[in-house]
Amino acid sequence: MEIEGSASVDVQARCGSVTPLGRGLHMIDLCDWFLPERTAAYVFPEEGILIETGPAVSFPFLLKGLTTLGMSPRDIRTVIVTHIHLDHAGAVGLFLKEAREAEVIVHPRGARHLMDPSRLVAAVRELYRGRFDEFYAPVLPVDPDRVRTVQDGDFLLLSEGRRLFFYDAPGHAPHHIAVYAPHAEGVFTGDAAGVWYSRLAWTGTFLVLPSTVPTQFDPEAMRRTWEKLRALKPRRLFFSHFGETEAVEDVFGQLGKWLPRYLEDGEFVLRRYLRPWREGEEADRAAIFAQAVEQLTEMLWERILRDIGAQGRGGERAKEIFRRETAYRHDVYLNAYGVMDYLFRQSSREDSG
């Protein structure tokens, strides 16, 4: 199956493909939204560690990647999810049915949603409506006895005295952790350091956008997380969306550029819609909010396309790639939704305060 705009991509050949990253680390292309270079899982085969499972729709691609590595789910002893959003952890329940001895490591605030995903599923179903089953079902609960939570600064002891360190990394979500692997010289960022559109890289275009999805986006917490990750001085960043880069300072430079733009444009939209939203009935408020999100989506979409087009000789080709992908448009919509949700919530607090 292919998403609109991806017809030229050989999905079956690339989904589940494995990329060796050195230091005993491998990346599996999970093809979230059936799109290559969209979502990744990372594996340390010798340690039996899997970082991210992706959504349920990616489960066959995860198994394919493990098979390529000469592994099966039963060779995995530890599954780590950076947070419990379904594009990162939706297949955990499915995977643990096969990985009989594995435990899953998660932020304390995310653990209950792995054990009982019903509220999370309901929220995501509302966002995706008729396409939820296509991309995310089924989402299976995890046995509480197999869930392990970690606090900021905790570590997992590996062979030969090596360690994986876990850090609280809110901003995208309050239940987010980042994972630092000194022996691999890098940090597994989840969504804490945004989304790297690595499919554009061959054109000479470098684009990293903050992930500000609803409903728990917190810009100040996000900025603090970036500073925490930078302070680790990693040589590499491992993105769940998508891939490995050594351009660490360029990543944080892009994030620092785009977040103020998101908020600036969002505040412009808020000024137009806040008064009628405050004065409207509940049904009217929902419609007004939807209009605000749509306007911000258009503003950000045009900003991003202009920025891509200005990035040298390959910019126009990169614009064409970015524009045609339904999934990328949806990313911008979710980011706009999260920004407007945050700004309207802040205004409500000011009103009640």
Coordinates of C-alpha atoms in Angstrom, one line a residue:
M1 CA 0.0 0.0 0.0
E2 CA 1.2 3.5 -0.7
I3 CA 0.3 7.0 0.5
E4 CA -0.8 9.5 -2.1
G5 CA 2.3 11.2 -3.5
S6 CA 4.6 8.2 -2.9
A7 CA 3.9 6.2 -6.0
S8 CA 7.4 6.4 -7.3
V9 CA 8.8 4.8 -4.1
D10 CA 9.5 1.1 -4.1
V11 CA 7.9 0.6 -0.7
Q12 CA 8.2 -3.2 -0.4
A13 CA 12.0 -3.1 -1.1
R14 CA 12.8 -0.3 1.3
C15 CA 10.4 -0.9 4.2
G16 CA 12.2 -3.0 6.8
S17 CA 15.6 -2.2 5.3
V18 CA 18.5 -2.1 7.7
T19 CA 21.3 0.5 7.8
P20 CA 24.4 -0.2 9.9
L21 CA 25.5 2.9 11.9
G22 CA 28.6 1.5 13.5
R23 CA 29.4 0.9 17.2
G24 CA 27.1 -2.2 17.1
L25 CA 24.0 -0.1 16.2
H26 CA 21.6 -0.7 13.3
M27 CA 18.6 1.3 12.1
I28 CA 15.4 -0.3 10.7
D29 CA 13.1 1.7 8.3
L30 CA 9.6 1.2 9.7
C31 CA 7.8 3.0 6.9
D32 CA 5.2 4.7 9.1
W33 CA 2.4 5.9 6.8
F34 CA 3.9 3.3 4.3
L35 CA 6.5 6.0 3.6
P36 CA 10.3 5.1 3.6
E37 CA 12.5 7.4 5.7
R38 CA 9.6 8.4 7.9
T39 CA 10.0 6.4 11.1
A40 CA 13.0 4.4 12.5
A41 CA 13.7 1.7 15.1
Y42 CA 17.2 1.3 16.4
V43 CA 18.7 -2.1 17.5
F44 CA 21.8 -3.0 19.4
P45 CA 21.8 -6.8 18.5
E46 CA 24.5 -7.9 20.9
E47 CA 22.7 -6.3 23.8
G48 CA 19.2 -7.4 22.7
I49 CA 18.0 -3.8 22.8
L50 CA 15.3 -2.3 20.6
I51 CA 14.6 1.5 20.7
E52 CA 11.1 2.3 19.3
T53 CA 8.7 -0.2 17.8
G54 CA 6.7 2.2 15.6
P55 CA 3.0 1.7 15.0
A56 CA 1.2 -1.5 14.5
V57 CA 1.2 -1.1 10.7
S58 CA 5.0 -1.1 10.8
F59 CA 5.2 -4.4 12.8
P60 CA 5.9 -6.6 9.7
F61 CA 8.7 -4.2 8.7
L62 CA 10.2 -4.4 12.1
L63 CA 10.2 -8.2 11.9
K64 CA 11.7 -8.0 8.5
G65 CA 14.5 -5.8 9.7
L66 CA 15.2 -8.1 12.7
T67 CA 15.3 -11.1 10.3
T68 CA 17.9 -9.3 8.2
L69 CA 20.0 -8.9 11.3
G70 CA 19.7 -12.7 12.0
M71 CA 17.3 -12.0 14.9
S72 CA 13.8 -12.7 16.0
P73 CA 11.7 -10.9 18.6
R74 CA 12.8 -13.5 21.2
D75 CA 16.4 -12.2 20.9
I76 CA 15.2 -8.8 22.2
R77 CA 15.5 -8.5 26.0
T78 CA 14.7 -4.7 26.4
V79 CA 12.4 -2.5 24.4
I80 CA 12.8 1.2 25.0
V81 CA 10.1 3.7 23.8
T82 CA 11.0 7.4 23.9
H83 CA 7.3 8.2 24.5
I84 CA 3.9 6.5 24.1
H85 CA 2.6 8.2 21.0
L86 CA 1.5 5.5 18.6
D87 CA 4.0 6.2 15.9
H88 CA 6.7 5.3 18.4
A89 CA 5.1 2.8 20.7
G90 CA 1.9 1.6 19.1
A91 CA 3.3 -1.9 18.3
V92 CA 4.8 -2.5 21.7
G93 CA 1.9 -4.8 22.7
L94 CA 2.2 -6.8 19.5
F95 CA 5.9 -7.1 19.8
L96 CA 5.9 -8.3 23.4
K97 CA 3.5 -11.1 22.4
E98 CA 6.5 -12.5 20.4
A99 CA 9.3 -11.3 22.6
R100 CA 8.3 -13.4 25.6
E101 CA 11.2 -12.4 27.9
A102 CA 11.4 -8.7 27.0
E103 CA 10.6 -5.8 29.3
V104 CA 9.7 -2.3 28.1
I105 CA 11.3 0.9 29.4
V106 CA 9.1 4.0 29.4
H107 CA 8.7 7.4 31.2
P108 CA 6.7 7.1 34.4
R109 CA 3.9 9.3 33.0
G110 CA 3.6 7.0 30.0
A111 CA 3.5 3.6 31.7
R112 CA -0.2 3.6 32.5
H113 CA -1.0 4.2 28.8
L114 CA 1.0 1.1 27.8
M115 CA -0.9 -0.9 30.3
D116 CA -4.3 0.5 29.2
P117 CA -4.1 2.3 25.9
S118 CA -7.8 3.0 25.6
R119 CA -7.6 6.8 26.3
L120 CA -4.7 7.2 24.0
V121 CA -6.4 5.3 21.3
A122 CA -9.6 7.4 21.7
A123 CA -7.6 10.6 21.4
V124 CA -5.7 9.5 18.3
R125 CA -8.8 8.1 16.7
E126 CA -10.4 11.6 17.0
L127 CA -7.5 13.1 15.2
Y128 CA -7.3 10.5 12.4
R129 CA -11.0 9.6 12.2
G130 CA -11.5 7.1 9.4
R131 CA -7.8 6.5 8.8
F132 CA -7.0 5.3 12.4
D133 CA -7.4 1.6 11.7
E134 CA -5.4 1.9 8.5
F135 CA -2.3 3.3 10.3
Y136 CA -2.5 2.4 13.9
A137 CA -4.7 -0.6 14.8
P138 CA -4.4 -2.8 16.7
V139 CA -3.0 -1.3 19.9
L140 CA -2.6 -4.0 22.5
P141 CA -2.1 -3.5 26.3
V142 CA 1.1 -4.5 28.0
D143 CA 1.3 -6.6 31.1
P144 CA 2.2 -4.3 34.0
D145 CA 4.8 -6.8 35.2
R146 CA 6.7 -6.2 32.0
V147 CA 6.8 -2.4 32.3
R148 CA 9.8 -0.6 33.8
T149 CA 9.9 3.1 34.4
V150 CA 13.0 5.3 34.5
Q151 CA 13.8 8.6 36.1
D152 CA 16.0 11.4 34.9
G153 CA 19.6 10.2 35.0
D154 CA 18.9 6.5 35.4
F155 CA 20.9 4.1 33.3
L156 CA 20.8 0.6 31.9
L157 CA 24.0 -1.4 32.4
L158 CA 25.2 -3.1 29.2
S159 CA 28.1 -5.5 28.6
E160 CA 31.7 -4.4 29.2
G161 CA 30.6 -1.7 31.6
R162 CA 28.8 0.4 29.0
R163 CA 25.7 2.2 29.9
L164 CA 22.6 3.8 28.3
F165 CA 21.4 6.9 30.1
F166 CA 17.8 8.1 30.3
Y167 CA 16.9 11.8 30.5
D168 CA 13.5 13.5 31.1
A169 CA 12.9 15.3 27.8
P170 CA 9.5 17.2 27.9
G171 CA 8.2 19.8 25.5
H172 CA 6.8 17.5 22.8
A173 CA 5.1 15.5 25.5
P174 CA 5.6 15.4 29.3
H175 CA 6.1 11.6 29.1
H176 CA 9.1 11.8 26.9
I177 CA 12.6 10.5 27.5
A178 CA 15.8 10.8 25.5
V179 CA 18.4 8.0 25.5
Y180 CA 22.1 8.8 25.5
A181 CA 24.5 6.0 24.4
P182 CA 28.1 7.2 25.1
H183 CA 29.6 4.2 23.3
A184 CA 27.6 5.1 20.2
E185 CA 28.5 8.8 20.6
G186 CA 24.8 9.8 20.2
V187 CA 21.4 10.6 21.6
F188 CA 18.2 8.9 20.6
T189 CA 15.9 11.9 20.4
G190 CA 12.5 10.5 19.8
D191 CA 10.6 13.7 19.0
A192 CA 12.3 15.8 21.6
A193 CA 14.6 17.4 18.9
G194 CA 12.0 17.6 16.2
V195 CA 11.7 15.8 12.9
W196 CA 14.5 15.6 10.4
Y197 CA 13.3 15.4 6.8
S198 CA 16.2 13.3 5.7
R199 CA 14.5 12.4 2.4
L200 CA 15.4 16.0 1.3
A201 CA 19.1 15.6 2.1
W202 CA 20.2 14.3 -1.3
T203 CA 19.1 17.7 -2.8
G204 CA 21.4 19.6 -0.5
T205 CA 18.4 20.6 1.7
F206 CA 18.6 20.4 5.5
L207 CA 15.3 20.7 7.2
V208 CA 14.5 20.0 10.9
L209 CA 11.2 21.2 12.3
P210 CA 10.1 21.2 15.9
S211 CA 7.3 18.7 16.6
T212 CA 4.6 20.6 18.5
V213 CA 1.7 18.2 18.2
P214 CA -1.4 18.4 20.4
T215 CA -2.2 18.4 23.2
Q216 CA 0.7 18.7 25.6
F217 CA 3.2 20.9 23.7
D218 CA 5.1 23.2 26.0
P219 CA 7.6 25.6 24.3
E220 CA 9.5 26.5 27.4
A221 CA 10.0 22.8 28.4
M222 CA 11.0 22.1 24.8
R223 CA 13.7 24.7 24.9
R224 CA 15.1 23.4 28.2
T225 CA 15.2 19.9 26.7
W226 CA 17.2 21.1 23.7
E227 CA 19.7 22.7 26.1
K228 CA 19.9 19.5 28.1
L229 CA 20.6 17.4 25.0
R230 CA 23.2 19.9 23.7
A231 CA 25.0 19.8 27.0
L232 CA 25.7 16.1 26.5
K233 CA 27.9 17.1 23.6
P234 CA 26.8 14.2 21.4
R235 CA 28.6 13.6 18.1
R236 CA 25.5 12.1 16.6
L237 CA 21.7 12.4 16.9
F238 CA 19.5 9.4 16.1
F239 CA 16.0 10.6 15.1
S240 CA 12.9 8.5 15.3
H241 CA 11.8 10.6 12.3
F242 CA 14.3 9.9 10.6
G243 CA 17.9 8.8 10.6
E244 CA 21.3 9.6 12.0
T245 CA 23.2 12.9 11.5
E246 CA 26.4 14.4 12.8
A247 CA 25.2 17.9 12.0
V248 CA 24.3 18.4 15.7
E249 CA 24.6 22.2 15.9
D250 CA 22.8 22.6 12.6
V251 CA 19.9 20.7 14.1
F252 CA 19.6 22.9 17.1
G253 CA 20.1 25.9 14.9
Q254 CA 17.1 24.9 12.9
L255 CA 15.0 24.2 15.9
G256 CA 15.9 27.6 17.4
K257 CA 14.9 29.3 14.2
W258 CA 11.5 27.5 13.6
L259 CA 10.0 27.5 17.1
P260 CA 9.8 31.3 17.4
R261 CA 8.3 31.3 13.9
Y262 CA 5.6 28.8 14.9
L263 CA 4.7 30.9 17.9
E264 CA 4.9 34.3 16.1
D265 CA 2.5 33.1 13.4
G266 CA 0.3 31.4 16.0
E267 CA 0.0 34.6 18.0
F268 CA -1.0 36.4 14.8
V269 CA -3.7 33.9 14.2
L270 CA -4.8 34.0 17.8
R271 CA -5.4 37.8 17.7
R272 CA -7.9 37.2 14.9
Y273 CA -9.8 34.4 16.5
L274 CA -9.5 34.9 20.2
R275 CA -12.4 37.3 20.8
P276 CA -15.0 35.4 18.8
W277 CA -13.7 32.2 20.5
R278 CA -14.2 33.7 23.9
E279 CA -17.7 35.0 23.1
G280 CA -18.9 31.9 21.3
E281 CA -20.9 28.9 22.4
E282 CA -19.2 25.5 22.8
A283 CA -20.1 24.4 19.3
D284 CA -19.0 27.7 17.8
R285 CA -15.7 27.5 19.7
A286 CA -14.8 24.2 18.1
A287 CA -15.5 25.6 14.6
I288 CA -13.5 28.8 15.4
F289 CA -10.6 26.7 16.7
A290 CA -10.6 24.6 13.5
Q291 CA -10.5 27.8 11.4
A292 CA -7.5 29.1 13.4
V293 CA -5.7 25.8 12.9
E294 CA -6.3 25.8 9.2
Q295 CA -5.0 29.4 8.8
L296 CA -1.9 28.6 10.8
T297 CA -1.3 25.4 8.8
E298 CA -1.4 27.4 5.6
M299 CA 1.0 30.1 7.0
L300 CA 3.5 27.5 8.2
W301 CA 3.2 25.5 5.0
E302 CA 4.1 28.5 2.9
R303 CA 6.9 29.5 5.2
I304 CA 8.5 26.1 5.1
L305 CA 8.2 25.8 1.3
R306 CA 9.8 29.3 0.9
D307 CA 12.6 28.2 3.2
I308 CA 13.2 25.0 1.4
G309 CA 13.2 26.8 -2.0
A310 CA 15.9 29.2 -0.8
Q311 CA 18.3 26.4 0.2
G312 CA 20.6 26.4 -2.9
R313 CA 20.4 24.7 -6.2
G314 CA 18.4 21.7 -5.0
G315 CA 15.8 23.8 -3.3
E316 CA 13.2 23.6 -6.0
R317 CA 13.5 19.8 -6.2
A318 CA 13.2 19.5 -2.4
K319 CA 10.1 21.7 -2.5
E320 CA 8.5 19.4 -5.0
I321 CA 9.2 16.3 -2.8
F322 CA 8.0 18.1 0.3
R323 CA 4.8 19.5 -1.3
R324 CA 3.6 16.2 -2.8
E325 CA 3.8 14.1 0.4
T326 CA 0.5 13.9 2.3
A327 CA 2.3 12.8 5.4
Y328 CA 4.4 16.0 5.4
R329 CA 1.3 18.2 5.0
H330 CA -0.2 16.3 8.0
D331 CA 2.9 17.0 10.0
V332 CA 2.5 20.7 9.5
Y333 CA -1.2 20.5 10.3
L334 CA -0.5 18.7 13.6
N335 CA 2.2 21.2 14.5
A336 CA -0.2 24.1 13.8
Y337 CA -2.9 22.3 15.9
G338 CA -0.5 21.9 18.8
V339 CA 0.6 25.5 18.7
M340 CA -3.0 26.9 18.6
D341 CA -4.0 24.5 21.3
Y342 CA -1.2 25.8 23.5
L343 CA -2.0 29.4 22.8
F344 CA -5.7 29.1 23.4
R345 CA -5.0 27.2 26.6
Q346 CA -2.7 30.0 27.8
S347 CA -5.4 32.6 27.0
S348 CA -7.9 30.6 29.0
R349 CA -5.6 30.5 32.0
E350 CA -5.1 34.2 31.8
D351 CA -8.9 34.7 31.7
S352 CA -9.4 32.5 34.7
G353 CA -6.4 34.1 36.6

